[in-house]
Amino acid sequence: MLSLTSFALVALFFMQLLGLYFYVQYFCGWGSIFREDCVYPPNPLVTDKRTRGKVLRKGFSKIKVPPNLDALVIGSGVGGLSVAAVLAKAGKKVLVLEQHDQAGGSCHTFQERGYEFDVGIHYVGQMHEGGMFRVIMDQLTDGQLQWNRLANHYDSISIGHRVYRLYAGKKEFPDALKMQFPGEEEAIDKFMFLMKKVARHVALLGTLKILPEALMRQLLRSRLLHWISPVFRMSESSHQDIMDGLTRNKDLQAVFSYLFYGVPPNDSSFMINALLIHHYKRGAWYPRGGSSEIAFHMIPLIQRAGGQVLVRAPVSRILLDNGRATGVAVQRSEGEVCVYAPVIISDAGIFNTYERLLPAEIKTIPEVHSLLSSLQYGMGCFLVFVGLKGSSDELGLKSTNLWIYEENDLNCLMGKFSSMSCEEMCEQLPLMFITFPSAKDPTYSQRHPGRSCMTLLTMAPFEWFSRWKGQQPRHRGEEYEEMKMKLAQGMLGRAIEEFPQLADKVDYMEAATPVTNEYYLRAPEGSMYGAEQNCSRYQSDIINKMRAQTAVPGLYLTGQDVFSSGLAGAVHGGLICACAVLNRILYLDIILLKKRLKSRIRQRKSM
Ligand SMILES: Cc1cc2nc3c(=O)[nH]c(=O)nc-3n(C[C@H](O)[C@H](O)[C@H](O)COP(=O)(O)OP(=O)(O)OC[C@H]3O[C@@H](n4cnc5c(N)ncnc54)[C@H](O)[C@@H]3O)c2cc1C
Ligand SMILES: *[C@@H]1O[C@H](CO)[C@@H](O)[C@H](O)[C@H]1NC(C)=O
Ligand SMILES: *[C@@H]1O[C@H](CO)[C@@H](O)[C@H](O)[C@H]1NC(C)=O
């Protein structure tokens, strides 16, 4: 009896301590690495090429490797930089090694004949002030990265020449849809309801990846979690199945899965599609100064803690000692250079990490083997970069993006598309995306006066160009160039049907195939968004298994393969990875910071 009382007293004492801890955290942010005073008023945009190069293009050499590293990251995509920046905030000295000649991964940009093009950031959602993702991005960039909001009408979707418009805003979004789909009010409300549920509960899926795997496996097996939240079921259900329960209107069904990523609605997770729509519901943003700004403002945090981000540093293998990851070998013309650190983190994707960077026997470990065989390479993409004479204003270009579908049955369309040859694709163009980066960034016309740019995008199976796998850019021969430019011309023609004022303004055109993506980003088979995001990937047991910890002690994964893709997905991958490395639930710190900021915003508004 006595022992029970003393147990209760001790428990009470600890609960009070915990309460005190949260109280102090909440009001002061003590002990947290995420604090409001880490965010400074933005400095003027740096446009000087050399100054930017010093941050983004610092070349690897052995003497630049800082001594006594705490961690080493393979790959400088936003997944790699975000985990490095969080570790740096916790005082760790981190080295990031990038094989390309500049940092940023999919967030890098390139310049050609006075034009600048970004590779993999078209627009980003949830950047409203006080929002969780905005708070995170501000923390990871000292508040230096600025976001420019796109027009309220941020996307148009053309389905067989019927055009639907999406408007940002909690109320505007459903209201605009209801105007365009009379009689479908109930289906739209129902979808909004489910979408909200998914967005509210998705943190539970993230939690799976933070708490111990074996425990989570047991909880999943008992179906206890499925009983607690519907998000597990929604993640496992195919998008099509849930849509069929809401409406028979094929156009509306297509609108609710309009952001293509290579998987048809009948094979994709409802959770992912709902999150994608939810992501932009409050608005769409574009980095002011272009997407290279993301890496440009994350790197100083890493350097400040004594770390470095070095490019032209292709890692050829991860070094193991008694089964533990202890370092990496960097492939240089003069031979391999070995770099050691107690923690190794890979942003190179789950396939590269297991299939190329680790010894073959690791793949035969049963849990690794079973995980990899339940995943596949994601589909590649085909990009056309178009330089236009005249500023965005002169050409009347808008920040609104346009998604084009030839028909409304996206299952059929994706099925047809996957079996098409590249030649057939040139003629039919079943799906395509058009965007004007220069119209989304007010600084573009200052940085590139009298010019503007357009990017066209479609999906592309690797097989179309696989004959040229492994060959250097510009050395792939005439046949490759011809095939590539024929598809590019076809897409340009389609874009000019939509924007006839551009017909005589095209000054420059270049195209990128899955082989290009494989070369510059090391994306296996040029996959656009990492591992294929089909419904199997979002079964709860796979979500639980795809985590930052790997089968190799000391080795962690970050980036888009940890949870999901996109800038937000890759940054959350970085945060989940940092939780694993620091053994700390950093999300609590972020939630508390967000609450403090929110009450401050409320105070400011009420003054
Ligand atoms: C065409 C396109 C459009 C997109 N549009 C959007 C969008 O509008 N909004 C959005 O939110 N997201 C978008 N995305 C997705 C988003 O860009 C990515 O999900 C995200 O940037 C991935 O970050 P990551 O760090 O996981 O991977 P990556 O950016 O791919 O980074 C991986 C890095 O690792 C490096 N690496 C690989 N192997 C090695 C090695 N052995 N040694 C050294 N380095 C290595 C690579 O060079 C690369 O830099 C788009 C992607 C593409 C391709
Ligand atoms: C998703 O991809 C995996 C790996 O290739 C495959 O085994 C699985 O059948 C696919 N899932 C669906 C629902 O098609
Ligand atoms: C999805 O639909 C297409 C076209 O109707 C069909 O060919 C395909 O087999 C379906 N896939 C799944 C996983 O049901």
mmCIF file of C-alpha atoms in Angstrom, residues 74 315-318 320 346 348-365 368-378 462 469 518 522-527 530-532 550-552 555 557 561:
data_model
loop_
_atom_site.group_PDB
_atom_site.id
_atom_site.type_symbol
_atom_site.label_atom_id
_atom_site.label_comp_id
_atom_site.label_asym_id
_atom_site.label_seq_id
_atom_site.Cartn_x
_atom_site.Cartn_y
_atom_site.Cartn_z
ATOM 1 C CA ILE A 74 25.454 12.548 -48.816
ATOM 2 C CA VAL A 315 30.275 9.597 -52.905
ATOM 3 C CA SER A 316 31.059 6.171 -54.359
ATOM 4 C CA ARG A 317 30.430 4.094 -51.254
ATOM 5 C CA ILE A 318 29.604 4.197 -47.578
ATOM 6 C CA LEU A 320 31.509 0.209 -42.808
ATOM 7 C CA SER A 346 21.989 9.818 -47.034
ATOM 8 C CA ALA A 348 20.575 10.127 -52.212
ATOM 9 C CA GLY A 349 17.289 8.223 -51.945
ATOM 10 C CA ILE A 350 16.513 4.772 -50.625
ATOM 11 C CA PHE A 351 17.468 2.955 -53.856
ATOM 12 C CA ASN A 352 20.809 4.689 -54.390
ATOM 13 C CA THR A 353 21.683 4.157 -50.745
ATOM 14 C CA TYR A 354 21.003 0.426 -50.643
ATOM 15 C CA GLU A 355 21.771 -0.479 -54.249
ATOM 16 C CA ARG A 356 24.809 1.652 -55.020
ATOM 17 C CA LEU A 357 26.419 2.943 -51.867
ATOM 18 C CA LEU A 358 26.345 -0.102 -49.586
ATOM 19 C CA PRO A 359 27.942 -3.539 -50.074
ATOM 20 C CA ALA A 360 25.639 -6.027 -51.875
ATOM 21 C CA GLU A 361 25.165 -8.251 -48.823
ATOM 22 C CA ILE A 362 23.181 -5.521 -47.026
ATOM 23 C CA LYS A 363 20.424 -5.914 -49.605
ATOM 24 C CA THR A 364 20.009 -9.563 -48.646
ATOM 25 C CA ILE A 365 19.137 -8.729 -45.005
ATOM 26 C CA VAL A 368 15.872 -4.662 -46.314
ATOM 27 C CA HIS A 369 15.030 -7.122 -49.056
ATOM 28 C CA SER A 370 11.331 -7.143 -48.227
ATOM 29 C CA LEU A 371 11.168 -3.336 -47.997
ATOM 30 C CA LEU A 372 12.967 -2.756 -51.310
ATOM 31 C CA SER A 373 10.846 -5.313 -53.132
ATOM 32 C CA SER A 374 7.675 -3.539 -52.042
ATOM 33 C CA LEU A 375 8.928 -0.326 -53.700
ATOM 34 C CA GLN A 376 9.840 0.631 -57.221
ATOM 35 C CA TYR A 377 11.594 3.491 -59.012
ATOM 36 C CA GLY A 378 9.264 6.400 -59.551
ATOM 37 C CA PHE A 462 12.689 5.929 -68.565
ATOM 38 C CA LYS A 469 21.750 5.874 -70.029
ATOM 39 C CA GLU A 518 19.641 10.685 -63.719
ATOM 40 C CA ARG A 522 21.527 10.707 -59.676
ATOM 41 C CA ALA A 523 17.808 9.957 -59.581
ATOM 42 C CA PRO A 524 17.526 6.230 -60.449
ATOM 43 C CA GLU A 525 15.909 5.938 -63.929
ATOM 44 C CA GLY A 526 15.415 9.693 -63.721
ATOM 45 C CA SER A 527 12.566 9.345 -61.235
ATOM 46 C CA GLY A 530 11.968 9.440 -55.601
ATOM 47 C CA ALA A 531 10.447 6.018 -54.930
ATOM 48 C CA GLU A 532 7.100 5.432 -56.681
ATOM 49 C CA THR A 550 18.351 2.052 -41.660
ATOM 50 C CA ALA A 551 19.433 -1.560 -41.252
ATOM 51 C CA VAL A 552 22.999 -0.242 -40.846
ATOM 52 C CA LEU A 555 23.405 5.287 -41.184
ATOM 53 C CA LEU A 557 18.036 8.349 -44.588
ATOM 54 C CA ASP A 561 11.906 8.853 -49.526
#
